Short mmCIF file of C-alpha atoms (C1' of nucleotides) in Angstrom, two decimals:
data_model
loop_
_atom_site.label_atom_id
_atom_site.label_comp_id
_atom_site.label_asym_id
_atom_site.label_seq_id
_atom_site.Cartn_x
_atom_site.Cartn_y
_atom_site.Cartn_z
CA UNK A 1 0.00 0.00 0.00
CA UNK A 2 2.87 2.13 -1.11
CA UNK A 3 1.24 6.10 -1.87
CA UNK A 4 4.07 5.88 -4.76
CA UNK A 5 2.40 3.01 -6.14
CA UNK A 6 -0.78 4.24 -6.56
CA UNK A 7 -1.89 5.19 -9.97
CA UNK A 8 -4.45 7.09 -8.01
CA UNK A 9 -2.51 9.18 -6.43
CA UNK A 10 -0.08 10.16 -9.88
CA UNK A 11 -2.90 11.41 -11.53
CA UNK A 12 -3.79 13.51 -8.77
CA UNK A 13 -0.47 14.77 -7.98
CA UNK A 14 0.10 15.40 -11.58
CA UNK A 15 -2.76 16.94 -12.53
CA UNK A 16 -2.37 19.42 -9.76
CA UNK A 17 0.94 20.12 -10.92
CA UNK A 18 -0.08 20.35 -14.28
CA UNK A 19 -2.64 23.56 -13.33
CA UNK A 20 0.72 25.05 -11.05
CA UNK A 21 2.57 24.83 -14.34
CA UNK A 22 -0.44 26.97 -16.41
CA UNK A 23 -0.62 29.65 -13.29
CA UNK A 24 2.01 32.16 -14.86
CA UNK A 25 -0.10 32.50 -17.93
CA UNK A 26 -3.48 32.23 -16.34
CA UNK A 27 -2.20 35.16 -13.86
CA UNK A 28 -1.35 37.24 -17.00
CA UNK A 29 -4.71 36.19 -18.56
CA UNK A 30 -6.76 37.17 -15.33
CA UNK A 31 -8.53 33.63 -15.10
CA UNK A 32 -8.77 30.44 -13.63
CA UNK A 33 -7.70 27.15 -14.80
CA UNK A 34 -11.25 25.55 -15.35
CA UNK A 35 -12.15 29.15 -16.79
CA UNK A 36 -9.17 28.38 -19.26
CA UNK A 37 -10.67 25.22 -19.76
CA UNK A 38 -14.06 26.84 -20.81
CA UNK A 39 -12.40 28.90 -22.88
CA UNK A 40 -10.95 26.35 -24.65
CA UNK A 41 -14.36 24.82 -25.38
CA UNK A 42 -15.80 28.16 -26.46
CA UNK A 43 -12.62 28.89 -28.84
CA UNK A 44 -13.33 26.31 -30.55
CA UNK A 45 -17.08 26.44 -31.04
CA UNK A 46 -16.18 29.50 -32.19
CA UNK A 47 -13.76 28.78 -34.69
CA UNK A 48 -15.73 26.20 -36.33
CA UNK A 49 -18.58 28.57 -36.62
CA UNK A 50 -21.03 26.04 -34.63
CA UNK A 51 -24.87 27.56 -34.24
CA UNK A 52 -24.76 29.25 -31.17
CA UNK A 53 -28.22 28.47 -30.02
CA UNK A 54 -26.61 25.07 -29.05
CA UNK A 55 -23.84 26.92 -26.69
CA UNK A 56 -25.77 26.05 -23.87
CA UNK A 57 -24.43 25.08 -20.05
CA UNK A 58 -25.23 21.85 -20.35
CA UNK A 59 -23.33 21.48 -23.90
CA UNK A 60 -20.30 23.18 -21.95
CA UNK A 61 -20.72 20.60 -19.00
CA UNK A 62 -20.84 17.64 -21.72
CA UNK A 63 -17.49 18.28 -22.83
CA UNK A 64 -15.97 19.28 -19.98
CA UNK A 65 -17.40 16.77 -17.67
CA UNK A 66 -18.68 19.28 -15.01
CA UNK A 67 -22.03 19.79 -13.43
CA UNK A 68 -24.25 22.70 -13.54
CA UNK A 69 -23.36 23.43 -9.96
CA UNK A 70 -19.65 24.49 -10.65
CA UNK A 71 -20.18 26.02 -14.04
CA UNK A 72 -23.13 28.20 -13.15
CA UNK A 73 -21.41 30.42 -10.89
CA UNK A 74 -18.16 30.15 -13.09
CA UNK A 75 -19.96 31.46 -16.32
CA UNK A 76 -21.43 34.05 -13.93
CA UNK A 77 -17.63 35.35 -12.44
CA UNK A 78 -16.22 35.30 -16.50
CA UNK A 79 -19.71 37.21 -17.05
CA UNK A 80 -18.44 39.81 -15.13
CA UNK A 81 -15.02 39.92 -16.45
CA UNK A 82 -16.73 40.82 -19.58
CA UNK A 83 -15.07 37.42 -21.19
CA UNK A 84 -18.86 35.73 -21.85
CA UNK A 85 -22.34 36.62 -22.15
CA UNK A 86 -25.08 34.69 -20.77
CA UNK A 87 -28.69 35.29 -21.81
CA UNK A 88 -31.76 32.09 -21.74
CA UNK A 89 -32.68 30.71 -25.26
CA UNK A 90 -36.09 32.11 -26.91
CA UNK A 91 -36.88 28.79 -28.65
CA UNK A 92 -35.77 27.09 -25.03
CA UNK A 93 -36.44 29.28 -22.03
CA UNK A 94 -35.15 26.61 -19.53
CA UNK A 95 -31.74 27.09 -21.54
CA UNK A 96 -28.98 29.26 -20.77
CA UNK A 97 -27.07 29.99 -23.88
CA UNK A 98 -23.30 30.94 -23.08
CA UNK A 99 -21.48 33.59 -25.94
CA UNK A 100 -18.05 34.38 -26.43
CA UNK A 101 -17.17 37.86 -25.94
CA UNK A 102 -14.69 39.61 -28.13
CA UNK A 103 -12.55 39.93 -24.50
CA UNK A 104 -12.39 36.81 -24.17
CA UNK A 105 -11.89 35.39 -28.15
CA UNK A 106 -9.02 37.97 -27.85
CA UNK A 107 -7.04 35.85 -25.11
CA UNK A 108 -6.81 32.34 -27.56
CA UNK A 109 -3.98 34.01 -29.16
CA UNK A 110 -2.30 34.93 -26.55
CA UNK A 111 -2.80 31.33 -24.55
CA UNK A 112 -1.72 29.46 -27.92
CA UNK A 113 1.82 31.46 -27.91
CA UNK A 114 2.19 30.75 -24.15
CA UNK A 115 1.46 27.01 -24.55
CA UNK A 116 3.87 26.44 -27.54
CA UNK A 117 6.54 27.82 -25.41
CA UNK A 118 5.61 25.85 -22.81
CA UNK A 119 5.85 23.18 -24.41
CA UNK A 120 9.41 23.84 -26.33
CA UNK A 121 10.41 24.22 -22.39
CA UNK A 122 9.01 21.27 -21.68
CA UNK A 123 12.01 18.33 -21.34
CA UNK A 124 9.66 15.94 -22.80
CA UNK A 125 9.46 14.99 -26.40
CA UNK A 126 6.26 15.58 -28.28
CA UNK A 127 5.43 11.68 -28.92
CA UNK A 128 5.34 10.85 -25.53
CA UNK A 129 2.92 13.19 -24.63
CA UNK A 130 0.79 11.56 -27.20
CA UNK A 131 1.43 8.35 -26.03
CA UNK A 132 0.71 9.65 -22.31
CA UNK A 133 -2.61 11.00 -23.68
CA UNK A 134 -3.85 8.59 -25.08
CA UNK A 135 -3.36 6.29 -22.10
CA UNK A 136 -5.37 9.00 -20.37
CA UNK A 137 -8.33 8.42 -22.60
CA UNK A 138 -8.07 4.97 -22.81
CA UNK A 139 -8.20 4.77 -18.61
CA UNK A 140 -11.27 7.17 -18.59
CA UNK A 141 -13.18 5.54 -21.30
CA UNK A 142 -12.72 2.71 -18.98
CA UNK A 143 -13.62 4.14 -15.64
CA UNK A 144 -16.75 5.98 -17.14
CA UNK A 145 -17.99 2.24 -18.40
CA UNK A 146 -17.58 0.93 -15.32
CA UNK A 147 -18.48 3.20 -12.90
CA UNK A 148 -20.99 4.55 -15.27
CA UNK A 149 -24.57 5.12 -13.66
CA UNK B 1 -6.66 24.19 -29.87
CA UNK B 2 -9.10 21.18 -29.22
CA UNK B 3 -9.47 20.41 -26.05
CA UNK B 4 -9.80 16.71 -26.60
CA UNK B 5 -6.24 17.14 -28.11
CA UNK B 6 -5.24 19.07 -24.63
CA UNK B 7 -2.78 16.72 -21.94
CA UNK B 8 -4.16 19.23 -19.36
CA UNK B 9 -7.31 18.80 -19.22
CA UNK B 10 -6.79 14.82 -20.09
CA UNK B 11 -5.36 14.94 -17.15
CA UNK B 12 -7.60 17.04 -15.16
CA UNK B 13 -10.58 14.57 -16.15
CA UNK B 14 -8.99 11.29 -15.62
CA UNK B 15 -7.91 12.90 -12.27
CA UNK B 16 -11.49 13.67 -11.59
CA UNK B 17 -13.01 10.16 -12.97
CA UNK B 18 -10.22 8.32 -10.80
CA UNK B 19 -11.53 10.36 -7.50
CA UNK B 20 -15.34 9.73 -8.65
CA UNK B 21 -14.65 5.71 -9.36
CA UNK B 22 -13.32 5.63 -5.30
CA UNK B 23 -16.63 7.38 -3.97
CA UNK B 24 -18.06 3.81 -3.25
CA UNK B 25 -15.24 2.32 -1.56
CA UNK B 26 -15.46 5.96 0.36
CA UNK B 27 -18.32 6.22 1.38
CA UNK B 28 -18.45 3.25 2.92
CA UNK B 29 -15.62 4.23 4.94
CA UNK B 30 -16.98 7.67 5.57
CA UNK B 31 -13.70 9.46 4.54
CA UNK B 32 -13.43 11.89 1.30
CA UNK B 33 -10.51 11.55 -1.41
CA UNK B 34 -7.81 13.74 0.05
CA UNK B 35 -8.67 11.85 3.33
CA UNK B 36 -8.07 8.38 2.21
CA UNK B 37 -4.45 9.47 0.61
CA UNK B 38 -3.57 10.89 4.22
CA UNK B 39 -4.17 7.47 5.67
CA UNK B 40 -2.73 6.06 2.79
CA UNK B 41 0.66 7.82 3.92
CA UNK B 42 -0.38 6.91 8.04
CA UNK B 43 -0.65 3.33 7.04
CA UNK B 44 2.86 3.42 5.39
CA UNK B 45 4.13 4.85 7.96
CA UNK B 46 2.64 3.08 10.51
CA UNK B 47 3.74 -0.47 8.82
CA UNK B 48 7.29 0.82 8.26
CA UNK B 49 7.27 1.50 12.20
CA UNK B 50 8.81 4.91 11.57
CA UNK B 51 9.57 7.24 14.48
CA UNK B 52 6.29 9.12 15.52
CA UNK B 53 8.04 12.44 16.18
CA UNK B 54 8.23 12.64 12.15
CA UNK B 55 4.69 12.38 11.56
CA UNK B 56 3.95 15.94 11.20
CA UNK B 57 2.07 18.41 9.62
CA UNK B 58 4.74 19.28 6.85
CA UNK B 59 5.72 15.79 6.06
CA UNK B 60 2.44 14.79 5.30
CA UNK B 61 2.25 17.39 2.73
CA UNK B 62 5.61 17.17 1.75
CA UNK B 63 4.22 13.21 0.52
CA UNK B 64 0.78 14.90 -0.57
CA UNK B 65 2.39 18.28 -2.04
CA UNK B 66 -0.46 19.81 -0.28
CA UNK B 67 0.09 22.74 2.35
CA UNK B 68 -1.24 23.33 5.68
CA UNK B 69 -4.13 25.23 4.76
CA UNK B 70 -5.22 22.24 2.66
CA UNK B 71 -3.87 19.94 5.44
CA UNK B 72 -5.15 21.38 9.08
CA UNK B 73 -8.38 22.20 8.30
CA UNK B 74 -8.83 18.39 6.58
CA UNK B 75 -7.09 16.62 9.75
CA UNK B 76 -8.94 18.34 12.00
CA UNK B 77 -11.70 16.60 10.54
CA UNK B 78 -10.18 13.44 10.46
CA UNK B 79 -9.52 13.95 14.37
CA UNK B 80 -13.46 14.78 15.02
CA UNK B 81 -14.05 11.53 13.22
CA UNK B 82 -11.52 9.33 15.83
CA UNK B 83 -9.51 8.66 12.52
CA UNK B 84 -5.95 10.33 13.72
CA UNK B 85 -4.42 12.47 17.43
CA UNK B 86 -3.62 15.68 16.66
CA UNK B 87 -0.74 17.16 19.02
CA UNK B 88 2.00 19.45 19.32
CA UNK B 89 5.62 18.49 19.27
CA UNK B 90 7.09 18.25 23.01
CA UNK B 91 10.94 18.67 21.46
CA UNK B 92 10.11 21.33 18.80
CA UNK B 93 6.32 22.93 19.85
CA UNK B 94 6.29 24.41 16.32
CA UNK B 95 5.47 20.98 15.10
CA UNK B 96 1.62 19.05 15.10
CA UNK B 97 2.39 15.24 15.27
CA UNK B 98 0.03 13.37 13.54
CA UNK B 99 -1.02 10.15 14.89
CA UNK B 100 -2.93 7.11 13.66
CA UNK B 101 -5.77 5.91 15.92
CA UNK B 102 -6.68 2.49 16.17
CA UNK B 103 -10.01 3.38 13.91
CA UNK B 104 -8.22 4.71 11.61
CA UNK B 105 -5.61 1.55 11.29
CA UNK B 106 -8.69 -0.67 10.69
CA UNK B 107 -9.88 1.25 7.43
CA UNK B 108 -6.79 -0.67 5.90
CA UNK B 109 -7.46 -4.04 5.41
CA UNK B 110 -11.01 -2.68 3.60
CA UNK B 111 -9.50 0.01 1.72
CA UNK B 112 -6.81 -3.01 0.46
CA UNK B 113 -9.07 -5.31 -0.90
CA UNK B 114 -11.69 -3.04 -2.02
CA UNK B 115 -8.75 -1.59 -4.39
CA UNK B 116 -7.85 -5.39 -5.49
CA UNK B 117 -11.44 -5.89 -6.82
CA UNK B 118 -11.80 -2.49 -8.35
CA UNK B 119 -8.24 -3.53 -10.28
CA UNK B 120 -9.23 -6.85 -11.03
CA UNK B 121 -12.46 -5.39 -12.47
CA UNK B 122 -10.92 -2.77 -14.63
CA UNK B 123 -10.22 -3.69 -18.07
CA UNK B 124 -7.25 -2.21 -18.71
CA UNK B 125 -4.00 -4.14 -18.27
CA UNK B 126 -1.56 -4.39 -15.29
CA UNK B 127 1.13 -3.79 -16.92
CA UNK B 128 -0.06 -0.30 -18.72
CA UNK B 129 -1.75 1.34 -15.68
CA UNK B 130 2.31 0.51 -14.19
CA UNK B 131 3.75 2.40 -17.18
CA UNK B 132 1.16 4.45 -17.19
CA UNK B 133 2.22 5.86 -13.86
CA UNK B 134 5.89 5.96 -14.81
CA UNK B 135 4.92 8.39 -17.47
CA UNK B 136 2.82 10.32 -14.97
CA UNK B 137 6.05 10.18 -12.71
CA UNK B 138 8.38 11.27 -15.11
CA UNK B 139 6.03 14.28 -16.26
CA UNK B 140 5.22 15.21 -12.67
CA UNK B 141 9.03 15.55 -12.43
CA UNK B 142 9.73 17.32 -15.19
CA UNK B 143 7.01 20.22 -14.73
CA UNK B 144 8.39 20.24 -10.43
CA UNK B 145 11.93 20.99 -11.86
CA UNK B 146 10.63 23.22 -14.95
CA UNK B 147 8.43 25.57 -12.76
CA UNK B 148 10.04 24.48 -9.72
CA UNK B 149 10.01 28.26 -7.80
"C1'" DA C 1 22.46 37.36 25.71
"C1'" DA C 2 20.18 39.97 21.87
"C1'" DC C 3 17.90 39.99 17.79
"C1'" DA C 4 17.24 39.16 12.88
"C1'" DA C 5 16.06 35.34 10.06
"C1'" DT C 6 14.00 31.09 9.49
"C1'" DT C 7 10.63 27.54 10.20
"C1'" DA C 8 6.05 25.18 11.30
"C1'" DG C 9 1.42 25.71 11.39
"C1'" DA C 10 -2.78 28.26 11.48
"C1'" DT C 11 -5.87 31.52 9.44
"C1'" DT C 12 -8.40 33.97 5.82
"C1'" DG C 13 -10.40 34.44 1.46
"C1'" DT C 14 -11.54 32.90 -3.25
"C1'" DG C 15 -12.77 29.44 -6.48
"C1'" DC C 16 -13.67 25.14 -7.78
"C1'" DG C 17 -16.12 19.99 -7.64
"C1'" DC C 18 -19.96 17.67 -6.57
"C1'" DA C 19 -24.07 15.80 -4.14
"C1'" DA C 20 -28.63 17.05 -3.12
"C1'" DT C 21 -32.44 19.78 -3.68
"C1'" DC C 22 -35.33 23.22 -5.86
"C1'" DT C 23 -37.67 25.93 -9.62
"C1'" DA C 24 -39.50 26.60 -13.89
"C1'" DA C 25 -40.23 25.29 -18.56
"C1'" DT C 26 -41.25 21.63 -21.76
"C1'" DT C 27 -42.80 17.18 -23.32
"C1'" DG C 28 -45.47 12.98 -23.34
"C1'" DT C 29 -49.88 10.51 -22.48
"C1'" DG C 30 -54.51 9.69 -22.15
"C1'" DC D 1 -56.81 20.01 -22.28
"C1'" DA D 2 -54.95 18.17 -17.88
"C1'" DC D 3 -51.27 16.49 -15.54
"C1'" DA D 4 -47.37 13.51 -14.57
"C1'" DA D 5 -42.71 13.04 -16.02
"C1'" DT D 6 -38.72 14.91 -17.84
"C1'" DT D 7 -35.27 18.39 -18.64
"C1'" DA D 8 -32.22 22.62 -17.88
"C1'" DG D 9 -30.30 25.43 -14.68
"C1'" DA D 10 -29.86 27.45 -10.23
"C1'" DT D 11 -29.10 27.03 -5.37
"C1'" DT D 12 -27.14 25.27 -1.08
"C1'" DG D 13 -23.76 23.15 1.57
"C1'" DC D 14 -19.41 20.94 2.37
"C1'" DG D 15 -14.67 19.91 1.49
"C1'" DC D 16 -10.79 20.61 -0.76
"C1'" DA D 17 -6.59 23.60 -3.19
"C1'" DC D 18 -3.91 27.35 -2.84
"C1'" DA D 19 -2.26 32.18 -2.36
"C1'" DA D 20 -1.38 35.41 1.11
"C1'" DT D 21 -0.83 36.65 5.65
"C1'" DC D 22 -0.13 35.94 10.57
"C1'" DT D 23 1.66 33.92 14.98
"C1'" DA D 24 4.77 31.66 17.69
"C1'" DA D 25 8.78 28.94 18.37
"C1'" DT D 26 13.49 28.05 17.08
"C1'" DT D 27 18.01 28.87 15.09
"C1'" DG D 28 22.02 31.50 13.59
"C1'" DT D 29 25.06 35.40 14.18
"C1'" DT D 30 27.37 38.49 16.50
#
DNA sequence: AACAATTAGATTGTGCGCAATCTAATTGTG
DNA sequence: CACAATTAGATTGCGCACAATCTAATTGTT
């Protein structure tokens, strides 16, 4: 029952580390990691044009794997930063549609030049970070089956 | 900039899935995540027989890479629960020892096979969740000694 | 011995994660 | 049409993470 041992604990120690290693850009961005990470989503609705009557919360929480409960009051702080708008669908009233600001579609730029640096810094060649991700996937795909309600 | 092409946030939900596939074993036990990989270092500690006077506060998190605002508040809820003794150092009162109690101890042997089943049920490999977690190790490393402050 | 510097924890404040519950709008069925 | 069931978010509450700050004890230097 070694703590070193346990894959468990890796991924959470790495992860962590892994959001330490984004906080010098976040700082200069004025956001939060998971507020990076909806970014990210939103980016790239964005750039592929997708109809934005189907940016909803619950579209954001589908790919990000995050309940209403933590991205409610998230989309409501980067509503105030000016970085999204939130307004309720006419077709759908229950829906809360979520739009990308020009504030925030000006910070992918500036995130994409950090993150190839980052990466260049990064002592790690490209493939195996490949390799690493898509171990990550495959060990998710496998814990959603079997956990899966 | 897809996120499904991001190591971040593979990371960040793998982490996440991990922590959500132990909430049965946990809840049964009555302990959260963070909780279970304190006692994870206790019952290391406690099996290796290793002086008590170096159970404290800061070597818990330097094995967690957590801090003591993460750690106090969580191990003074471990102490309400009877899980661990919370008490100050007699040679050096700067220090909080942290002890195992006898409740605590007897989380092990269910937290040990509870983990064997989960394993055997998961359908991934041995041998790739073990290099798995060398890859994990080797990244954690890299981004401690990249951004290492 | 005196005192600056260091060290160990504790405290405070903000922002997630997530379970549980609630509200309101929509859909399905007879 | 009526009404139960479903669906989308919002709310509440608790427990991390972590930065920043504070307190108190200890150590190093002169």
């Amino acid at each position: 029952m070694n703590l070193d041992r346990q894959l468990c604990f890796a991924l959470y120690a790495t992860s962590r580390a892994m959001t330490r290693a984004y906080q010098p850009m976040l700082r200069t961005l004025g956001i939060t990691y998971p507020q990076y990470l909806v970014l990210l989503v939103l980016w790239q609705w964005d750039n592929e044009q997708r109809d934005p009557g189907q940016s909803t919360v619950s579209a954001l929480g589908d790919q990000l794997m995050l309940d209403s409960g933590t991205l409610t009051p998230l989309l409501k702080r980067m509503e105030l930063q000016g970085l999204v708008a939130r307004e309720r669908g006419t077709l759908d009233e229950r829906v809360t549609l979520i739009r990308l600001k020009d504030e925030g579609r000006q910070l992918q730029s500036l995130a994409r030049s950090w993150r190839a640096a980052a990466l260049d810094q990064l002592a790690v060649p490209k493939e195996r970070l490949v390799a690493l991700q898509k171990e990550l996937w495959t060990l998710l795909d496998t814990l959603q089956s079997t956990g899966g309600k």
